[in-house]
């Protein structure tokens, strides 16, 4: 009996070590919730700026430039970048906190792999969006940012909690829908970057964070 | 009937060695410090276990310098993977 318990412990430990050495598990649910909240604030700011949605956001970018202090193109780009920075800061902050609590190192080979697989599609999509904005092809920016972000999440999925793959799939589908109904880009953007993140963050929190305390 | 205990590998009796093999079986390679942090062991302890696994031909050692600091990385060998998998199957069959 005694030896069989030792064997069971051995097997459990092997499984844990395998998981810990291949997956970054300190991703906090709170960072998802906060990223979602910041995105929704960004969407509201854009909505108000575009006269409560009375003006299609694609048209406004070309026509309204004259009577505004800053051009809508610059405003929307700045808005998106502020949201991105706030989301990244909160992701870093909450993950660092959780990593400390779990006694896990933040900057590990797994983390580097995770970031690399996340960054390749994300940077590609980001640069492509900048090119499109520069060429006045703003219509496609909302769908493409959603699609590339979704691909990045699916790609990074094998290095962290599996739930992130579902988040990525949802972003891709929303991005495709946003490409079909381009005039509603802002709403799809709000759903993808705002609502989905909050749902995902809450799921992660309920499943892993609360239990871990 | 074959005695399942015979499938257990004596070299994997130590938790540290088992841990090293677990990490290397799912990662292409790992360096000394990563192993140390994952397994929460001291330098000397890890070094001696790693050396014995190396002597068995279960892992491959690669020493190099990164920014003038010595950096040792380990990879599992074919022989090591086979031995580890056999050991795991033996553990499982014992628990059935």
PDB file of C-alpha atoms in Angstrom:
ATOM      1  CA  UNK A   1       0.000   0.000   0.000  1.00  0.00           C
ATOM      2  CA  UNK A   2       2.770   2.362   1.050  1.00  0.00           C
ATOM      3  CA  UNK A   3       4.678   1.914  -2.193  1.00  0.00           C
ATOM      4  CA  UNK A   4       1.633   2.337  -4.373  1.00  0.00           C
ATOM      5  CA  UNK A   5       0.961   5.686  -2.746  1.00  0.00           C
ATOM      6  CA  UNK A   6       4.517   6.723  -3.514  1.00  0.00           C
ATOM      7  CA  UNK A   7       4.019   5.734  -7.158  1.00  0.00           C
ATOM      8  CA  UNK A   8       0.816   7.748  -7.352  1.00  0.00           C
ATOM      9  CA  UNK A   9       2.604  10.770  -5.902  1.00  0.00           C
ATOM     10  CA  UNK A  10       5.403  10.295  -8.415  1.00  0.00           C
ATOM     11  CA  UNK A  11       2.954  10.265 -11.309  1.00  0.00           C
ATOM     12  CA  UNK A  12       1.160  13.352 -10.024  1.00  0.00           C
ATOM     13  CA  UNK A  13       4.405  15.187  -9.640  1.00  0.00           C
ATOM     14  CA  UNK A  14       5.548  14.216 -13.131  1.00  0.00           C
ATOM     15  CA  UNK A  15       2.314  15.546 -14.587  1.00  0.00           C
ATOM     16  CA  UNK A  16       2.608  18.801 -12.660  1.00  0.00           C
ATOM     17  CA  UNK A  17       6.207  19.371 -13.674  1.00  0.00           C
ATOM     18  CA  UNK A  18       5.393  18.681 -17.316  1.00  0.00           C
ATOM     19  CA  UNK A  19       2.594  21.233 -17.208  1.00  0.00           C
ATOM     20  CA  UNK A  20       4.540  23.844 -15.268  1.00  0.00           C
ATOM     21  CA  UNK A  21       7.510  23.577 -17.606  1.00  0.00           C
ATOM     22  CA  UNK A  22       5.469  24.002 -20.799  1.00  0.00           C
ATOM     23  CA  UNK A  23       2.680  26.379 -19.809  1.00  0.00           C
ATOM     24  CA  UNK A  24       2.624  29.828 -18.310  1.00  0.00           C
ATOM     25  CA  UNK A  25      -0.176  29.486 -15.789  1.00  0.00           C
ATOM     26  CA  UNK A  26       0.055  32.814 -14.011  1.00  0.00           C
ATOM     27  CA  UNK A  27      -2.192  34.548 -16.512  1.00  0.00           C
ATOM     28  CA  UNK A  28      -4.701  36.274 -14.282  1.00  0.00           C
ATOM     29  CA  UNK A  29      -8.422  36.538 -14.929  1.00  0.00           C
ATOM     30  CA  UNK A  30      -8.325  40.130 -13.703  1.00  0.00           C
ATOM     31  CA  UNK A  31      -6.125  41.200 -16.597  1.00  0.00           C
ATOM     32  CA  UNK A  32      -8.802  39.961 -19.020  1.00  0.00           C
ATOM     33  CA  UNK A  33     -11.540  41.824 -17.155  1.00  0.00           C
ATOM     34  CA  UNK A  34      -9.526  45.044 -17.073  1.00  0.00           C
ATOM     35  CA  UNK A  35      -8.518  44.790 -20.740  1.00  0.00           C
ATOM     36  CA  UNK A  36     -12.233  44.432 -21.565  1.00  0.00           C
ATOM     37  CA  UNK A  37     -13.200  47.447 -19.467  1.00  0.00           C
ATOM     38  CA  UNK A  38     -10.513  49.637 -21.037  1.00  0.00           C
ATOM     39  CA  UNK A  39     -11.612  48.534 -24.522  1.00  0.00           C
ATOM     40  CA  UNK A  40     -15.222  49.434 -23.791  1.00  0.00           C
ATOM     41  CA  UNK A  41     -14.138  52.857 -22.514  1.00  0.00           C
ATOM     42  CA  UNK A  42     -12.140  53.315 -25.709  1.00  0.00           C
ATOM     43  CA  UNK A  43     -15.148  52.354 -27.837  1.00  0.00           C
ATOM     44  CA  UNK A  44     -17.364  54.797 -25.910  1.00  0.00           C
ATOM     45  CA  UNK A  45     -14.803  57.563 -26.438  1.00  0.00           C
ATOM     46  CA  UNK A  46     -14.741  56.829 -30.175  1.00  0.00           C
ATOM     47  CA  UNK A  47     -18.532  56.642 -30.320  1.00  0.00           C
ATOM     48  CA  UNK A  48     -18.913  60.051 -28.650  1.00  0.00           C
ATOM     49  CA  UNK A  49     -16.250  61.539 -30.856  1.00  0.00           C
ATOM     50  CA  UNK A  50     -18.061  60.328 -33.985  1.00  0.00           C
ATOM     51  CA  UNK A  51     -21.232  62.168 -32.918  1.00  0.00           C
ATOM     52  CA  UNK A  52     -22.941  59.296 -31.219  1.00  0.00           C
ATOM     53  CA  UNK A  53     -22.616  57.017 -34.160  1.00  0.00           C
ATOM     54  CA  UNK A  54     -24.639  59.304 -36.430  1.00  0.00           C
ATOM     55  CA  UNK A  55     -21.719  59.361 -38.764  1.00  0.00           C
ATOM     56  CA  UNK A  56     -20.349  56.154 -40.163  1.00  0.00           C
ATOM     57  CA  UNK A  57     -16.898  55.933 -38.824  1.00  0.00           C
ATOM     58  CA  UNK A  58     -15.350  55.200 -42.198  1.00  0.00           C
ATOM     59  CA  UNK A  59     -16.841  58.253 -43.869  1.00  0.00           C
ATOM     60  CA  UNK A  60     -15.998  60.534 -40.995  1.00  0.00           C
ATOM     61  CA  UNK A  61     -12.347  59.789 -41.356  1.00  0.00           C
ATOM     62  CA  UNK A  62     -12.272  61.438 -44.712  1.00  0.00           C
ATOM     63  CA  UNK A  63     -14.902  64.151 -44.409  1.00  0.00           C
ATOM     64  CA  UNK A  64     -14.693  65.553 -40.924  1.00  0.00           C
ATOM     65  CA  UNK A  65     -11.036  66.343 -40.800  1.00  0.00           C
ATOM     66  CA  UNK A  66     -11.589  70.025 -41.460  1.00  0.00           C
ATOM     67  CA  UNK A  67     -13.802  71.007 -38.544  1.00  0.00           C
ATOM     68  CA  UNK A  68     -12.029  69.086 -35.802  1.00  0.00           C
ATOM     69  CA  UNK A  69      -9.010  70.004 -33.740  1.00  0.00           C
ATOM     70  CA  UNK A  70      -7.361  66.714 -34.473  1.00  0.00           C
ATOM     71  CA  UNK A  71      -8.320  64.519 -37.386  1.00  0.00           C
ATOM     72  CA  UNK A  72     -10.548  61.541 -36.554  1.00  0.00           C
ATOM     73  CA  UNK A  73      -7.924  59.234 -37.964  1.00  0.00           C
ATOM     74  CA  UNK A  74      -5.367  60.424 -35.439  1.00  0.00           C
ATOM     75  CA  UNK A  75      -7.955  60.433 -32.663  1.00  0.00           C
ATOM     76  CA  UNK A  76      -9.045  56.823 -33.296  1.00  0.00           C
ATOM     77  CA  UNK A  77      -5.483  55.615 -33.649  1.00  0.00           C
ATOM     78  CA  UNK A  78      -4.492  57.374 -30.415  1.00  0.00           C
ATOM     79  CA  UNK A  79      -7.584  55.992 -28.699  1.00  0.00           C
ATOM     80  CA  UNK A  80      -6.721  52.433 -29.765  1.00  0.00           C
ATOM     81  CA  UNK A  81      -3.080  52.801 -28.700  1.00  0.00           C
ATOM     82  CA  UNK A  82      -4.045  54.130 -25.253  1.00  0.00           C
ATOM     83  CA  UNK A  83      -6.415  51.162 -24.787  1.00  0.00           C
ATOM     84  CA  UNK A  84      -3.690  48.749 -25.877  1.00  0.00           C
ATOM     85  CA  UNK A  85      -1.136  50.241 -23.464  1.00  0.00           C
ATOM     86  CA  UNK A  86      -3.561  50.206 -20.528  1.00  0.00           C
ATOM     87  CA  UNK A  87      -4.503  46.585 -21.302  1.00  0.00           C
ATOM     88  CA  UNK A  88      -0.848  45.531 -21.485  1.00  0.00           C
ATOM     89  CA  UNK A  89      -0.009  47.271 -18.206  1.00  0.00           C
ATOM     90  CA  UNK A  90      -2.883  45.567 -16.413  1.00  0.00           C
ATOM     91  CA  UNK A  91      -1.946  42.173 -17.932  1.00  0.00           C
ATOM     92  CA  UNK A  92       1.619  42.619 -16.714  1.00  0.00           C
ATOM     93  CA  UNK A  93       0.596  43.859 -13.277  1.00  0.00           C
ATOM     94  CA  UNK A  94      -1.914  41.111 -12.493  1.00  0.00           C
ATOM     95  CA  UNK A  95       0.221  38.323 -13.932  1.00  0.00           C
ATOM     96  CA  UNK A  96       3.225  39.472 -11.913  1.00  0.00           C
ATOM     97  CA  UNK A  97       1.076  39.505  -8.782  1.00  0.00           C
ATOM     98  CA  UNK A  98      -0.259  36.041  -9.477  1.00  0.00           C
ATOM     99  CA  UNK A  99       3.160  34.662 -10.403  1.00  0.00           C
ATOM    100  CA  UNK A 100       4.516  35.908  -7.089  1.00  0.00           C
ATOM    101  CA  UNK A 101       1.660  34.285  -5.218  1.00  0.00           C
ATOM    102  CA  UNK A 102       2.175  30.967  -7.000  1.00  0.00           C
ATOM    103  CA  UNK A 103       5.924  31.149  -6.540  1.00  0.00           C
ATOM    104  CA  UNK A 104       6.367  31.045 -10.297  1.00  0.00           C
ATOM    105  CA  UNK A 105       8.908  33.103 -12.191  1.00  0.00           C
ATOM    106  CA  UNK A 106       7.498  35.651 -14.589  1.00  0.00           C
ATOM    107  CA  UNK A 107      10.412  35.728 -17.012  1.00  0.00           C
ATOM    108  CA  UNK A 108      10.849  32.045 -17.869  1.00  0.00           C
ATOM    109  CA  UNK A 109      11.590  30.210 -21.121  1.00  0.00           C
ATOM    110  CA  UNK A 110       7.866  29.373 -21.285  1.00  0.00           C
ATOM    111  CA  UNK A 111       6.988  33.050 -21.028  1.00  0.00           C
ATOM    112  CA  UNK A 112       9.422  33.867 -23.832  1.00  0.00           C
ATOM    113  CA  UNK A 113       7.854  31.196 -26.034  1.00  0.00           C
ATOM    114  CA  UNK A 114       4.370  32.440 -25.203  1.00  0.00           C
ATOM    115  CA  UNK A 115       5.284  36.032 -26.069  1.00  0.00           C
ATOM    116  CA  UNK A 116       6.978  35.034 -29.306  1.00  0.00           C
ATOM    117  CA  UNK A 117       3.972  33.061 -30.543  1.00  0.00           C
ATOM    118  CA  UNK A 118       1.695  35.897 -29.525  1.00  0.00           C
ATOM    119  CA  UNK A 119       3.835  38.621 -31.043  1.00  0.00           C
ATOM    120  CA  UNK A 120       4.321  37.304 -34.586  1.00  0.00           C
ATOM    121  CA  UNK A 121       0.665  37.523 -35.707  1.00  0.00           C
ATOM    122  CA  UNK A 122       0.017  40.539 -33.482  1.00  0.00           C
ATOM    123  CA  UNK A 123       2.850  42.678 -34.836  1.00  0.00           C
ATOM    124  CA  UNK A 124       2.019  41.623 -38.403  1.00  0.00           C
ATOM    125  CA  UNK A 125      -1.605  42.657 -37.918  1.00  0.00           C
ATOM    126  CA  UNK A 126      -0.593  45.890 -36.215  1.00  0.00           C
ATOM    127  CA  UNK A 127       1.770  46.930 -39.001  1.00  0.00           C
ATOM    128  CA  UNK A 128      -0.771  45.968 -41.658  1.00  0.00           C
ATOM    129  CA  UNK A 129      -3.365  48.133 -39.887  1.00  0.00           C
ATOM    130  CA  UNK A 130      -0.977  51.091 -39.839  1.00  0.00           C
ATOM    131  CA  UNK A 131      -0.371  50.662 -43.563  1.00  0.00           C
ATOM    132  CA  UNK A 132      -4.138  50.559 -44.198  1.00  0.00           C
ATOM    133  CA  UNK A 133      -4.742  53.676 -42.097  1.00  0.00           C
ATOM    134  CA  UNK A 134      -1.969  55.445 -43.929  1.00  0.00           C
ATOM    135  CA  UNK A 135      -3.553  54.454 -47.266  1.00  0.00           C
ATOM    136  CA  UNK A 136      -7.012  55.607 -46.095  1.00  0.00           C
ATOM    137  CA  UNK A 137      -8.355  52.053 -46.172  1.00  0.00           C
ATOM    138  CA  UNK A 138      -9.707  52.429 -42.673  1.00  0.00           C
ATOM    139  CA  UNK A 139     -12.752  50.187 -43.234  1.00  0.00           C
ATOM    140  CA  UNK A 140     -10.725  47.048 -42.918  1.00  0.00           C
ATOM    141  CA  UNK A 141      -8.871  47.998 -39.735  1.00  0.00           C
ATOM    142  CA  UNK A 142     -11.524  46.862 -37.248  1.00  0.00           C
ATOM    143  CA  UNK A 143     -12.002  43.404 -38.849  1.00  0.00           C
ATOM    144  CA  UNK A 144      -8.280  42.864 -39.379  1.00  0.00           C
ATOM    145  CA  UNK A 145      -7.217  43.800 -35.844  1.00  0.00           C
ATOM    146  CA  UNK A 146      -9.823  41.354 -34.509  1.00  0.00           C
ATOM    147  CA  UNK A 147      -8.744  38.577 -36.885  1.00  0.00           C
ATOM    148  CA  UNK A 148      -5.006  38.953 -36.268  1.00  0.00           C
ATOM    149  CA  UNK A 149      -5.518  39.204 -32.519  1.00  0.00           C
ATOM    150  CA  UNK A 150      -7.609  36.012 -32.652  1.00  0.00           C
ATOM    151  CA  UNK A 151      -4.909  34.185 -34.618  1.00  0.00           C
ATOM    152  CA  UNK A 152      -2.283  35.361 -32.104  1.00  0.00           C
ATOM    153  CA  UNK A 153      -4.344  33.980 -29.200  1.00  0.00           C
ATOM    154  CA  UNK A 154      -4.929  30.613 -30.860  1.00  0.00           C
ATOM    155  CA  UNK A 155      -1.242  30.431 -31.694  1.00  0.00           C
ATOM    156  CA  UNK A 156      -0.210  31.145 -28.099  1.00  0.00           C
ATOM    157  CA  UNK A 157      -2.873  28.817 -26.703  1.00  0.00           C
ATOM    158  CA  UNK A 158      -0.630  25.818 -26.253  1.00  0.00           C
ATOM    159  CA  UNK A 159       1.589  27.729 -23.818  1.00  0.00           C
ATOM    160  CA  UNK A 160      -1.070  28.759 -21.316  1.00  0.00           C
ATOM    161  CA  UNK A 161      -4.624  27.961 -20.185  1.00  0.00           C
ATOM    162  CA  UNK A 162      -6.596  26.341 -23.022  1.00  0.00           C
ATOM    163  CA  UNK A 163      -9.483  28.813 -22.638  1.00  0.00           C
ATOM    164  CA  UNK A 164      -7.484  31.396 -24.546  1.00  0.00           C
ATOM    165  CA  UNK A 165      -7.971  29.348 -27.739  1.00  0.00           C
ATOM    166  CA  UNK A 166     -11.737  29.785 -27.461  1.00  0.00           C
ATOM    167  CA  UNK A 167     -11.265  33.509 -26.943  1.00  0.00           C
ATOM    168  CA  UNK A 168      -9.119  33.559 -30.093  1.00  0.00           C
ATOM    169  CA  UNK A 169     -11.706  31.627 -32.147  1.00  0.00           C
ATOM    170  CA  UNK A 170     -14.424  34.048 -31.050  1.00  0.00           C
ATOM    171  CA  UNK A 171     -12.243  37.017 -32.067  1.00  0.00           C
ATOM    172  CA  UNK A 172     -11.605  35.510 -35.512  1.00  0.00           C
ATOM    173  CA  UNK A 173     -15.315  34.904 -36.150  1.00  0.00           C
ATOM    174  CA  UNK A 174     -16.195  38.392 -34.931  1.00  0.00           C
ATOM    175  CA  UNK A 175     -13.494  39.835 -37.166  1.00  0.00           C
ATOM    176  CA  UNK A 176     -14.916  38.011 -40.184  1.00  0.00           C
ATOM    177  CA  UNK A 177     -18.401  39.268 -39.347  1.00  0.00           C
ATOM    178  CA  UNK A 178     -16.976  42.779 -39.001  1.00  0.00           C
ATOM    179  CA  UNK A 179     -15.526  42.448 -42.489  1.00  0.00           C
ATOM    180  CA  UNK A 180     -18.986  41.623 -43.877  1.00  0.00           C
ATOM    181  CA  UNK A 181     -20.802  44.427 -42.020  1.00  0.00           C
ATOM    182  CA  UNK A 182     -18.115  47.070 -42.104  1.00  0.00           C
ATOM    183  CA  UNK A 183     -20.294  49.979 -41.041  1.00  0.00           C
ATOM    184  CA  UNK A 184     -20.680  48.365 -37.625  1.00  0.00           C
ATOM    185  CA  UNK A 185     -16.943  47.932 -37.108  1.00  0.00           C
ATOM    186  CA  UNK A 186     -16.962  49.867 -33.875  1.00  0.00           C
ATOM    187  CA  UNK A 187     -19.634  47.640 -32.336  1.00  0.00           C
ATOM    188  CA  UNK A 188     -17.855  44.444 -33.337  1.00  0.00           C
ATOM    189  CA  UNK A 189     -14.711  45.943 -31.925  1.00  0.00           C
ATOM    190  CA  UNK A 190     -16.503  46.621 -28.642  1.00  0.00           C
ATOM    191  CA  UNK A 191     -17.837  43.073 -28.556  1.00  0.00           C
ATOM    192  CA  UNK A 192     -14.505  41.441 -29.382  1.00  0.00           C
ATOM    193  CA  UNK A 193     -12.052  43.467 -27.356  1.00  0.00           C
ATOM    194  CA  UNK A 194     -14.512  44.509 -24.653  1.00  0.00           C
ATOM    195  CA  UNK A 195     -17.215  41.973 -23.933  1.00  0.00           C
ATOM    196  CA  UNK A 196     -15.304  38.796 -24.816  1.00  0.00           C
ATOM    197  CA  UNK A 197     -12.361  39.803 -22.642  1.00  0.00           C
ATOM    198  CA  UNK A 198     -14.632  40.367 -19.681  1.00  0.00           C
ATOM    199  CA  UNK A 199     -16.335  36.978 -20.191  1.00  0.00           C
ATOM    200  CA  UNK A 200     -12.969  35.262 -20.640  1.00  0.00           C
ATOM    201  CA  UNK A 201     -11.436  37.039 -17.632  1.00  0.00           C
ATOM    202  CA  UNK A 202     -14.365  36.136 -15.421  1.00  0.00           C
ATOM    203  CA  UNK A 203     -14.232  32.486 -16.524  1.00  0.00           C
ATOM    204  CA  UNK A 204     -10.507  32.329 -15.800  1.00  0.00           C
ATOM    205  CA  UNK A 205     -10.970  34.008 -12.438  1.00  0.00           C
ATOM    206  CA  UNK A 206     -13.744  31.652 -11.336  1.00  0.00           C
ATOM    207  CA  UNK A 207     -11.913  28.576 -12.588  1.00  0.00           C
ATOM    208  CA  UNK A 208      -8.332  29.183 -11.428  1.00  0.00           C
ATOM    209  CA  UNK A 209      -7.793  32.357  -9.397  1.00  0.00           C
ATOM    210  CA  UNK A 210     -10.456  31.976  -6.756  1.00  0.00           C
ATOM    211  CA  UNK A 211      -9.702  28.317  -6.228  1.00  0.00           C
ATOM    212  CA  UNK A 212      -5.998  29.048  -5.833  1.00  0.00           C
ATOM    213  CA  UNK A 213      -6.511  31.361  -2.878  1.00  0.00           C
TER     214      UNK A 213
ATOM    215  CA  UNK B   1       3.171 -13.331 -15.857  1.00  0.00           C
ATOM    216  CA  UNK B   2       5.788 -10.632 -16.001  1.00  0.00           C
ATOM    217  CA  UNK B   3       6.576  -8.972 -12.719  1.00  0.00           C
ATOM    218  CA  UNK B   4       5.627  -5.304 -13.186  1.00  0.00           C
ATOM    219  CA  UNK B   5       8.166  -4.086 -10.625  1.00  0.00           C
ATOM    220  CA  UNK B   6      10.898  -5.158 -13.009  1.00  0.00           C
ATOM    221  CA  UNK B   7       9.744  -2.435 -15.392  1.00  0.00           C
ATOM    222  CA  UNK B   8      10.583   0.242 -12.855  1.00  0.00           C
ATOM    223  CA  UNK B   9      13.881   1.912 -13.536  1.00  0.00           C
ATOM    224  CA  UNK B  10      16.189   2.125 -10.539  1.00  0.00           C
ATOM    225  CA  UNK B  11      17.758   5.311 -11.854  1.00  0.00           C
ATOM    226  CA  UNK B  12      14.442   7.109 -11.584  1.00  0.00           C
ATOM    227  CA  UNK B  13      13.869   6.403  -7.934  1.00  0.00           C
ATOM    228  CA  UNK B  14      14.949   9.898  -6.997  1.00  0.00           C
ATOM    229  CA  UNK B  15      12.345  12.630  -7.344  1.00  0.00           C
ATOM    230  CA  UNK B  16      14.927  15.008  -8.743  1.00  0.00           C
ATOM    231  CA  UNK B  17      15.907  12.655 -11.571  1.00  0.00           C
ATOM    232  CA  UNK B  18      12.265  11.954 -12.289  1.00  0.00           C
ATOM    233  CA  UNK B  19      11.679  15.718 -12.403  1.00  0.00           C
ATOM    234  CA  UNK B  20      14.580  16.328 -14.787  1.00  0.00           C
ATOM    235  CA  UNK B  21      13.288  13.631 -17.140  1.00  0.00           C
ATOM    236  CA  UNK B  22       9.743  15.049 -16.939  1.00  0.00           C
ATOM    237  CA  UNK B  23      10.878  18.514 -17.960  1.00  0.00           C
ATOM    238  CA  UNK B  24      13.111  17.261 -20.770  1.00  0.00           C
ATOM    239  CA  UNK B  25      10.520  14.888 -22.158  1.00  0.00           C
ATOM    240  CA  UNK B  26       8.150  17.771 -22.959  1.00  0.00           C
ATOM    241  CA  UNK B  27      10.687  20.520 -23.708  1.00  0.00           C
ATOM    242  CA  UNK B  28      13.134  20.426 -26.567  1.00  0.00           C
ATOM    243  CA  UNK B  29      15.842  21.559 -24.173  1.00  0.00           C
ATOM    244  CA  UNK B  30      16.247  23.210 -20.782  1.00  0.00           C
ATOM    245  CA  UNK B  31      19.142  24.983 -19.116  1.00  0.00           C
ATOM    246  CA  UNK B  32      20.523  24.360 -15.667  1.00  0.00           C
ATOM    247  CA  UNK B  33      18.896  27.361 -13.985  1.00  0.00           C
ATOM    248  CA  UNK B  34      15.475  26.618 -15.439  1.00  0.00           C
ATOM    249  CA  UNK B  35      15.661  23.065 -14.130  1.00  0.00           C
ATOM    250  CA  UNK B  36      16.791  24.355 -10.766  1.00  0.00           C
ATOM    251  CA  UNK B  37      13.849  26.735 -10.476  1.00  0.00           C
ATOM    252  CA  UNK B  38      11.273  24.251 -11.722  1.00  0.00           C
ATOM    253  CA  UNK B  39      12.375  21.497  -9.384  1.00  0.00           C
ATOM    254  CA  UNK B  40      13.278  23.747  -6.450  1.00  0.00           C
ATOM    255  CA  UNK B  41      16.586  22.090  -5.687  1.00  0.00           C
ATOM    256  CA  UNK B  42      20.077  23.342  -4.866  1.00  0.00           C
ATOM    257  CA  UNK B  43      22.904  23.585  -7.401  1.00  0.00           C
ATOM    258  CA  UNK B  44      24.908  20.707  -5.943  1.00  0.00           C
ATOM    259  CA  UNK B  45      21.940  18.406  -5.643  1.00  0.00           C
ATOM    260  CA  UNK B  46      20.810  18.989  -9.207  1.00  0.00           C
ATOM    261  CA  UNK B  47      24.338  18.738 -10.581  1.00  0.00           C
ATOM    262  CA  UNK B  48      24.932  15.309  -9.091  1.00  0.00           C
ATOM    263  CA  UNK B  49      21.598  13.908 -10.321  1.00  0.00           C
ATOM    264  CA  UNK B  50      22.094  15.359 -13.761  1.00  0.00           C
ATOM    265  CA  UNK B  51      25.568  13.853 -13.946  1.00  0.00           C
ATOM    266  CA  UNK B  52      24.271  10.406 -13.109  1.00  0.00           C
ATOM    267  CA  UNK B  53      21.577  10.689 -15.803  1.00  0.00           C
ATOM    268  CA  UNK B  54      24.242  11.826 -18.228  1.00  0.00           C
ATOM    269  CA  UNK B  55      26.401   8.822 -17.325  1.00  0.00           C
ATOM    270  CA  UNK B  56      23.470   6.549 -18.123  1.00  0.00           C
ATOM    271  CA  UNK B  57      23.268   8.164 -21.559  1.00  0.00           C
ATOM    272  CA  UNK B  58      19.759   9.472 -20.834  1.00  0.00           C
ATOM    273  CA  UNK B  59      20.604  13.057 -21.556  1.00  0.00           C
ATOM    274  CA  UNK B  60      22.865  15.104 -23.706  1.00  0.00           C
ATOM    275  CA  UNK B  61      24.802  18.053 -22.301  1.00  0.00           C
ATOM    276  CA  UNK B  62      25.712  21.147 -24.236  1.00  0.00           C
ATOM    277  CA  UNK B  63      27.996  23.712 -22.641  1.00  0.00           C
ATOM    278  CA  UNK B  64      28.405  27.144 -24.136  1.00  0.00           C
ATOM    279  CA  UNK B  65      28.981  30.756 -23.208  1.00  0.00           C
ATOM    280  CA  UNK B  66      26.262  33.369 -23.470  1.00  0.00           C
ATOM    281  CA  UNK B  67      27.575  36.881 -22.852  1.00  0.00           C
ATOM    282  CA  UNK B  68      30.676  35.355 -21.250  1.00  0.00           C
ATOM    283  CA  UNK B  69      28.614  33.431 -18.723  1.00  0.00           C
ATOM    284  CA  UNK B  70      28.674  29.654 -18.867  1.00  0.00           C
ATOM    285  CA  UNK B  71      25.342  28.219 -19.850  1.00  0.00           C
ATOM    286  CA  UNK B  72      24.626  24.508 -19.794  1.00  0.00           C
ATOM    287  CA  UNK B  73      21.647  23.101 -21.601  1.00  0.00           C
ATOM    288  CA  UNK B  74      20.277  19.563 -21.554  1.00  0.00           C
ATOM    289  CA  UNK B  75      18.373  17.480 -24.046  1.00  0.00           C
ATOM    290  CA  UNK B  76      16.820  14.073 -23.624  1.00  0.00           C
ATOM    291  CA  UNK B  77      18.378  11.288 -25.726  1.00  0.00           C
ATOM    292  CA  UNK B  78      16.472   8.545 -27.552  1.00  0.00           C
ATOM    293  CA  UNK B  79      17.631   6.089 -24.956  1.00  0.00           C
ATOM    294  CA  UNK B  80      16.519   8.409 -22.165  1.00  0.00           C
ATOM    295  CA  UNK B  81      13.063   8.898 -23.644  1.00  0.00           C
ATOM    296  CA  UNK B  82      12.587   5.158 -24.038  1.00  0.00           C
ATOM    297  CA  UNK B  83      13.716   4.518 -20.447  1.00  0.00           C
ATOM    298  CA  UNK B  84      11.452   7.238 -19.087  1.00  0.00           C
ATOM    299  CA  UNK B  85       8.425   6.020 -21.031  1.00  0.00           C
ATOM    300  CA  UNK B  86       9.009   2.444 -19.891  1.00  0.00           C
ATOM    301  CA  UNK B  87       9.246   3.671 -16.314  1.00  0.00           C
ATOM    302  CA  UNK B  88       5.964   5.591 -16.640  1.00  0.00           C
ATOM    303  CA  UNK B  89       4.151   2.572 -18.122  1.00  0.00           C
ATOM    304  CA  UNK B  90       5.469   0.437 -15.277  1.00  0.00           C
ATOM    305  CA  UNK B  91       4.217   2.963 -12.709  1.00  0.00           C
ATOM    306  CA  UNK B  92       0.818   3.024 -14.362  1.00  0.00           C
ATOM    307  CA  UNK B  93       0.486  -0.717 -14.553  1.00  0.00           C
ATOM    308  CA  UNK B  94       1.384  -0.980 -10.871  1.00  0.00           C
ATOM    309  CA  UNK B  95      -1.462   1.311  -9.969  1.00  0.00           C
ATOM    310  CA  UNK B  96      -4.103  -0.541 -11.994  1.00  0.00           C
TER     311      UNK B  96
END
